[in-house]
Amino acid sequence: MELGRKWVQLVIAFLTNGYWGFPATRTIYQGPLKVVCAPGLNCYSCPAATTYCPMGALQQLMLSIRFNLENGQYFLGWYVLGCIGVVGAFLGRLVCGWACPFGFIQELLYKIPTRKFLVPRPLRFVKYGMLFFLVILLPLVVVNEFGMGITWYCKYICPAGTLEAGLPLLWLQPELRQTVGLLFYNKLALLVFFLSWAVVASRPFCRVACPLGAFYGLFSRARLVKLQLDPAKCTNCKACHYVCPMGVKFNESPEDAECITCLACMERACKFDAISLTVGGIPLRAGEVRKIVVEKTE
């Protein structure tokens, strides 16, 4: 299952970054697919990106609300909210484990042989602060003389944007190098920090600083697809603690907002079939999955 998940991550990364004509055009893709919302964190300005970033779009929505109201345009971007809301309600943070290119990069970096460290669990609350303040509140409240805000998270923090858009565009358009200043170097330092941290700790950006993960985490109790614990079968052996890339202690908090449904606890740790994947309320247990596979191959 782990190998299958890696292939899914790779395929989705290529699908959401499928415009490979950018070396010739030296610009970002602006075709009809650009109105499609990427499920994971994938920068709109990446030259290969065929979709838009949900967090970037949410900031654009918030920063334009006051301008629209002041100009008599009484509408809200229900399309943006609808896209990420539906994905969150159906899948929650499963997206982080299966469909986010930046999460995939962190997983690959973590495979580099080094001494590994834990991510302090209280740091998980930082990303909720970033979601509330940098993605929602500041773009809405802090506006210029025209009533427009800015994309605070994209402009000052997002390492995915620096990796996928900032660096490639500097390569494609050398004239932009003259505009590079302290802001870019600060973002580059954040990128190096999180990529270096990902070598020695599992998915640090996802756990600490990703507002999209924080948004999807809000649906942890209500999402359609999630893992479920059978207390009658659980022996509290704590094997699930040691394989979770997000530091979730599943037998203690089966609805933890940090769970990315990577299935590591179900497939690699639990020997008692106490953990099952629930789809629409229908449980599919790991032991039953193995049985079905064996019967089909015989």
CSV table of C-alpha atoms in Angstrom, one decimal:
chain,number,residue,atom,x,y,z
A,1,MET,CA,0.0,0.0,0.0
A,2,GLU,CA,2.9,2.4,0.8
A,3,LEU,CA,4.3,1.9,-2.7
A,4,GLY,CA,0.9,2.5,-4.2
A,5,ARG,CA,0.5,5.7,-2.2
A,6,LYS,CA,3.9,6.9,-3.5
A,7,TRP,CA,2.7,6.3,-7.1
A,8,VAL,CA,-0.5,8.2,-6.4
A,9,GLN,CA,1.5,11.1,-5.0
A,10,LEU,CA,3.7,11.1,-8.1
A,11,VAL,CA,0.9,11.0,-10.6
A,12,ILE,CA,-1.1,13.8,-8.9
A,13,ALA,CA,2.1,15.9,-8.8
A,14,PHE,CA,2.5,15.5,-12.5
A,15,LEU,CA,-1.2,16.1,-13.2
A,16,THR,CA,-1.3,19.4,-11.2
A,17,ASN,CA,2.0,20.4,-12.8
A,18,GLY,CA,1.5,19.1,-16.3
A,19,TYR,CA,2.4,22.1,-18.5
A,20,TRP,CA,5.8,21.3,-19.8
A,21,GLY,CA,5.9,23.9,-22.5
A,22,PHE,CA,7.2,26.5,-20.0
A,23,PRO,CA,10.9,26.3,-21.0
A,24,ALA,CA,9.8,27.6,-24.4
A,25,THR,CA,7.2,30.1,-23.3
A,26,ARG,CA,9.1,31.2,-20.2
A,27,THR,CA,5.8,32.1,-18.6
A,28,ILE,CA,3.2,30.5,-16.3
A,29,TYR,CA,0.3,28.4,-17.8
A,30,GLN,CA,-2.9,30.5,-18.2
A,31,GLY,CA,-5.0,27.9,-20.1
A,32,PRO,CA,-8.6,26.7,-19.3
A,33,LEU,CA,-7.4,24.2,-16.6
A,34,LYS,CA,-6.2,27.1,-14.4
A,35,VAL,CA,-9.7,27.4,-13.0
A,36,VAL,CA,-9.4,24.0,-11.4
A,37,CYS,CA,-8.6,23.9,-7.7
A,38,ALA,CA,-5.6,21.7,-6.8
A,39,PRO,CA,-6.3,19.5,-3.8
A,40,GLY,CA,-2.9,20.1,-2.2
A,41,LEU,CA,-0.6,23.0,-1.8
A,42,ASN,CA,0.6,23.7,-5.3
A,43,CYS,CA,1.6,27.3,-6.3
A,44,TYR,CA,-0.5,29.0,-8.9
A,45,SER,CA,2.6,30.8,-10.3
A,46,CYS,CA,4.6,27.6,-10.8
A,47,PRO,CA,5.5,27.6,-14.5
A,48,ALA,CA,4.3,24.0,-14.9
A,49,ALA,CA,1.1,24.3,-12.8
A,50,THR,CA,-2.1,23.6,-14.6
A,51,THR,CA,-4.3,24.4,-11.5
A,52,TYR,CA,-4.6,27.0,-8.8
A,53,CYS,CA,-3.6,26.8,-5.2
A,54,PRO,CA,-6.5,26.6,-2.7
A,55,MET,CA,-4.8,28.8,-0.1
A,56,GLY,CA,-3.8,31.4,-2.7
A,57,ALA,CA,-7.3,31.5,-4.0
A,58,LEU,CA,-8.8,31.9,-0.5
A,59,GLN,CA,-6.5,34.8,0.2
A,60,GLN,CA,-7.5,36.4,-3.1
A,61,LEU,CA,-11.1,36.0,-2.1
A,62,MET,CA,-10.6,37.6,1.3
A,63,LEU,CA,-8.5,40.5,0.0
A,64,SER,CA,-11.1,41.5,-2.5
A,65,ILE,CA,-14.2,41.4,-0.3
A,66,ARG,CA,-14.0,45.0,1.0
A,67,PHE,CA,-13.1,46.3,-2.5
A,68,ASN,CA,-16.2,44.5,-4.0
A,69,LEU,CA,-18.5,45.8,-1.3
A,70,GLU,CA,-17.3,49.3,-1.6
A,71,ASN,CA,-18.0,49.1,-5.4
A,72,GLY,CA,-21.4,47.7,-5.0
A,73,GLN,CA,-20.5,44.1,-6.1
A,74,TYR,CA,-22.3,42.0,-3.5
A,75,PHE,CA,-21.0,38.5,-4.2
A,76,LEU,CA,-18.8,36.0,-2.5
A,77,GLY,CA,-16.5,33.5,-4.2
A,78,TRP,CA,-18.5,30.4,-3.5
A,79,TYR,CA,-16.6,28.5,-6.1
A,80,VAL,CA,-13.4,28.7,-4.1
A,81,LEU,CA,-15.1,27.9,-0.7
A,82,GLY,CA,-17.1,25.2,-2.4
A,83,CYS,CA,-14.1,23.4,-3.9
A,84,ILE,CA,-11.9,23.3,-0.8
A,85,GLY,CA,-15.0,22.7,1.4
A,86,VAL,CA,-16.1,19.7,-0.6
A,87,VAL,CA,-12.6,18.2,-0.6
A,88,GLY,CA,-12.3,18.8,3.1
A,89,ALA,CA,-15.7,17.2,3.9
A,90,PHE,CA,-15.0,14.1,1.8
A,91,LEU,CA,-11.3,13.6,2.4
A,92,GLY,CA,-10.0,15.9,5.1
A,93,ARG,CA,-6.2,15.6,5.6
A,94,LEU,CA,-6.1,12.5,3.4
A,95,VAL,CA,-5.2,15.0,0.7
A,96,CYS,CA,-2.0,15.8,2.6
A,97,GLY,CA,-0.9,12.2,2.6
A,98,TRP,CA,-1.9,11.3,-1.0
A,99,ALA,CA,-2.2,14.4,-3.1
A,100,CYS,CA,0.1,17.2,-1.9
A,101,PRO,CA,3.3,17.7,-3.9
A,102,PHE,CA,5.1,19.5,-1.1
A,103,GLY,CA,4.2,16.8,1.3
A,104,PHE,CA,5.6,14.3,-1.2
A,105,ILE,CA,8.9,16.2,-1.3
A,106,GLN,CA,9.2,16.1,2.5
A,107,GLU,CA,8.6,12.4,2.6
A,108,LEU,CA,11.4,11.8,0.0
A,109,LEU,CA,13.8,14.0,2.0
A,110,TYR,CA,13.0,12.1,5.2
A,111,LYS,CA,14.4,9.0,3.6
A,112,ILE,CA,17.9,10.4,3.6
A,113,PRO,CA,19.9,8.4,6.2
A,114,THR,CA,20.4,10.8,9.2
A,115,ARG,CA,19.6,10.9,12.8
A,116,LYS,CA,15.9,11.6,13.2
A,117,PHE,CA,14.1,13.9,15.7
A,118,LEU,CA,10.6,14.4,16.8
A,119,VAL,CA,8.5,17.5,16.1
A,120,PRO,CA,7.2,19.0,19.3
A,121,ARG,CA,3.5,18.4,19.3
A,122,PRO,CA,2.5,21.9,20.6
A,123,LEU,CA,3.9,23.4,17.4
A,124,ARG,CA,0.9,21.9,15.5
A,125,PHE,CA,-1.2,24.9,16.6
A,126,VAL,CA,1.1,27.4,14.7
A,127,LYS,CA,-0.6,26.5,11.4
A,128,TYR,CA,-4.0,27.3,12.7
A,129,GLY,CA,-2.7,30.8,13.6
A,130,MET,CA,-1.4,31.1,10.1
A,131,LEU,CA,-4.7,30.1,8.6
A,132,PHE,CA,-6.7,32.5,10.7
A,133,PHE,CA,-4.3,35.5,10.7
A,134,LEU,CA,-2.3,35.3,7.4
A,135,VAL,CA,-4.9,33.7,5.1
A,136,ILE,CA,-8.2,35.0,6.4
A,137,LEU,CA,-7.9,38.0,8.8
A,138,LEU,CA,-5.0,40.2,7.5
A,139,PRO,CA,-6.0,40.0,3.8
A,140,LEU,CA,-9.5,41.1,4.8
A,141,VAL,CA,-8.6,43.8,7.3
A,142,VAL,CA,-5.3,45.4,6.2
A,143,VAL,CA,-6.1,47.1,2.9
A,144,ASN,CA,-4.6,49.9,0.8
A,145,GLU,CA,-6.2,53.2,-0.2
A,146,PHE,CA,-8.2,51.3,-2.9
A,147,GLY,CA,-9.6,48.8,-0.4
A,148,MET,CA,-7.5,45.9,-1.6
A,149,GLY,CA,-5.5,43.6,0.7
A,150,ILE,CA,-2.5,41.4,-0.1
A,151,THR,CA,-1.8,37.7,0.0
A,152,TRP,CA,0.1,37.7,3.3
A,153,TYR,CA,0.9,34.0,3.5
A,154,CYS,CA,2.0,33.7,-0.2
A,155,LYS,CA,4.0,36.9,0.0
A,156,TYR,CA,5.9,36.4,3.3
A,157,ILE,CA,5.9,32.7,4.2
A,158,CYS,CA,5.0,29.9,1.7
A,159,PRO,CA,8.1,27.8,1.0
A,160,ALA,CA,6.2,25.8,-1.6
A,161,GLY,CA,5.7,29.0,-3.6
A,162,THR,CA,9.4,29.8,-3.4
A,163,LEU,CA,10.4,26.3,-4.6
A,164,GLU,CA,7.8,25.9,-7.3
A,165,ALA,CA,7.5,29.5,-8.6
A,166,GLY,CA,10.1,31.9,-7.2
A,167,LEU,CA,13.2,29.9,-8.2
A,168,PRO,CA,12.0,28.6,-11.5
A,169,LEU,CA,10.8,32.1,-12.7
A,170,LEU,CA,14.2,33.6,-11.8
A,171,TRP,CA,15.7,31.0,-14.0
A,172,LEU,CA,13.2,31.5,-16.9
A,173,GLN,CA,13.2,35.3,-16.7
A,174,PRO,CA,16.7,36.6,-15.8
A,175,GLU,CA,15.4,40.2,-15.8
A,176,LEU,CA,13.5,39.4,-12.6
A,177,ARG,CA,16.8,38.9,-10.8
A,178,GLN,CA,17.3,42.6,-10.6
A,179,THR,CA,14.2,42.9,-8.4
A,180,VAL,CA,15.3,40.3,-5.9
A,181,GLY,CA,15.5,41.8,-2.4
A,182,LEU,CA,15.3,41.0,1.3
A,183,LEU,CA,11.8,39.6,1.0
A,184,PHE,CA,12.9,36.9,-1.4
A,185,TYR,CA,15.9,36.0,0.6
A,186,ASN,CA,13.8,35.7,3.7
A,187,LYS,CA,11.5,33.3,1.9
A,188,LEU,CA,14.4,31.4,0.5
A,189,ALA,CA,15.8,31.0,4.1
A,190,LEU,CA,12.4,29.6,5.2
A,191,LEU,CA,12.5,27.2,2.3
A,192,VAL,CA,16.0,26.0,3.2
A,193,PHE,CA,14.9,25.7,6.8
A,194,PHE,CA,11.9,23.5,6.2
A,195,LEU,CA,13.6,21.4,3.6
A,196,SER,CA,16.6,20.8,6.0
A,197,TRP,CA,14.2,20.1,8.8
A,198,ALA,CA,12.4,17.6,6.6
A,199,VAL,CA,15.6,15.5,6.4
A,200,VAL,CA,15.7,15.0,10.2
A,201,ALA,CA,12.0,15.1,11.1
A,202,SER,CA,8.9,13.7,9.4
A,203,ARG,CA,6.8,16.3,7.5
A,204,PRO,CA,7.6,19.4,9.6
A,205,PHE,CA,6.0,21.9,7.3
A,206,CYS,CA,2.8,19.9,7.2
A,207,ARG,CA,2.7,19.6,11.0
A,208,VAL,CA,3.7,23.2,11.9
A,209,ALA,CA,3.2,25.8,9.1
A,210,CYS,CA,0.7,24.6,6.5
A,211,PRO,CA,-2.6,26.5,6.6
A,212,LEU,CA,-4.2,24.1,4.1
A,213,GLY,CA,-3.5,21.2,6.4
A,214,ALA,CA,-5.0,23.3,9.2
A,215,PHE,CA,-8.1,23.9,7.1
A,216,TYR,CA,-8.5,20.2,6.1
A,217,GLY,CA,-7.9,19.3,9.8
A,218,LEU,CA,-11.1,21.1,10.7
A,219,PHE,CA,-13.0,18.3,9.0
A,220,SER,CA,-11.3,15.4,11.0
A,221,ARG,CA,-14.5,14.4,12.8
A,222,ALA,CA,-16.9,14.8,9.9
A,223,ARG,CA,-15.1,13.7,6.8
A,224,LEU,CA,-16.4,10.9,4.7
A,225,VAL,CA,-13.1,8.9,4.4
A,226,LYS,CA,-11.2,8.2,7.6
A,227,LEU,CA,-9.6,5.6,9.8
A,228,GLN,CA,-11.6,4.1,12.6
A,229,LEU,CA,-10.5,2.4,15.8
A,230,ASP,CA,-12.3,-0.7,17.2
A,231,PRO,CA,-11.7,-0.4,20.9
A,232,ALA,CA,-12.7,-4.1,21.5
A,233,LYS,CA,-9.8,-5.3,19.3
A,234,CYS,CA,-7.2,-2.7,20.4
A,235,THR,CA,-4.7,-4.1,22.9
A,236,ASN,CA,-3.0,-0.7,23.4
A,237,CYS,CA,0.3,-2.1,22.2
A,238,LYS,CA,1.1,1.3,20.9
A,239,ALA,CA,2.6,0.0,17.7
A,240,CYS,CA,0.7,2.6,15.8
A,241,HIS,CA,2.6,5.3,17.6
A,242,TYR,CA,5.9,4.4,16.0
A,243,VAL,CA,4.9,4.3,12.4
A,244,CYS,CA,2.8,7.5,12.1
A,245,PRO,CA,4.6,10.2,10.0
A,246,MET,CA,2.5,12.9,11.8
A,247,GLY,CA,3.1,11.8,15.3
A,248,VAL,CA,-0.5,10.7,15.9
A,249,LYS,CA,-1.2,8.2,18.7
A,250,PHE,CA,-4.1,6.6,17.0
A,251,ASN,CA,-5.2,4.3,19.8
A,252,GLU,CA,-5.5,7.4,22.0
A,253,SER,CA,-7.0,9.9,19.5
A,254,PRO,CA,-8.5,8.2,16.5
A,255,GLU,CA,-10.0,11.4,15.2
A,256,ASP,CA,-6.8,13.4,15.6
A,257,ALA,CA,-6.8,16.4,13.2
A,258,GLU,CA,-3.2,15.6,12.3
A,259,CYS,CA,-4.0,12.2,10.7
A,260,ILE,CA,-3.3,12.2,6.9
A,261,THR,CA,-4.8,8.7,6.4
A,262,CYS,CA,-1.6,7.3,5.0
A,263,LEU,CA,-2.7,3.8,6.3
A,264,ALA,CA,0.7,3.2,7.9
A,265,CYS,CA,-0.9,2.3,11.3
A,266,MET,CA,-3.4,0.0,9.6
A,267,GLU,CA,-1.1,-1.8,7.2
A,268,ARG,CA,2.3,-1.8,9.0
A,269,ALA,CA,1.6,-1.7,12.7
A,270,CYS,CA,-1.7,-3.1,13.9
A,271,LYS,CA,-1.7,-6.9,14.0
A,272,PHE,CA,-5.2,-7.2,15.5
A,273,ASP,CA,-7.3,-5.5,12.8
A,274,ALA,CA,-8.3,-2.9,15.3
A,275,ILE,CA,-7.9,-0.1,12.7
A,276,SER,CA,-10.1,0.1,9.6
A,277,LEU,CA,-10.6,2.5,6.7
A,278,THR,CA,-14.1,3.8,6.8
A,279,VAL,CA,-15.6,5.0,3.5
A,280,GLY,CA,-19.1,6.5,3.8
A,281,GLY,CA,-19.6,4.7,7.2
A,282,ILE,CA,-18.6,1.3,5.7
A,283,PRO,CA,-15.5,-0.1,7.4
A,284,LEU,CA,-12.9,-1.9,5.3
A,285,ARG,CA,-10.4,-3.6,7.6
A,286,ALA,CA,-6.8,-4.3,6.8
A,287,GLY,CA,-7.2,-8.0,7.4
A,288,GLU,CA,-10.2,-8.1,5.1
A,289,VAL,CA,-8.2,-6.3,2.4
A,290,ARG,CA,-5.4,-8.8,2.6
A,291,LYS,CA,-8.0,-11.7,2.4
A,292,ILE,CA,-9.6,-10.2,-0.7
A,293,VAL,CA,-6.3,-9.7,-2.4
A,294,VAL,CA,-5.3,-13.4,-1.7
A,295,GLU,CA,-8.6,-14.8,-2.9
A,296,LYS,CA,-8.4,-12.8,-6.2
A,297,THR,CA,-4.9,-14.0,-6.9
A,298,GLU,CA,-5.7,-17.7,-6.3
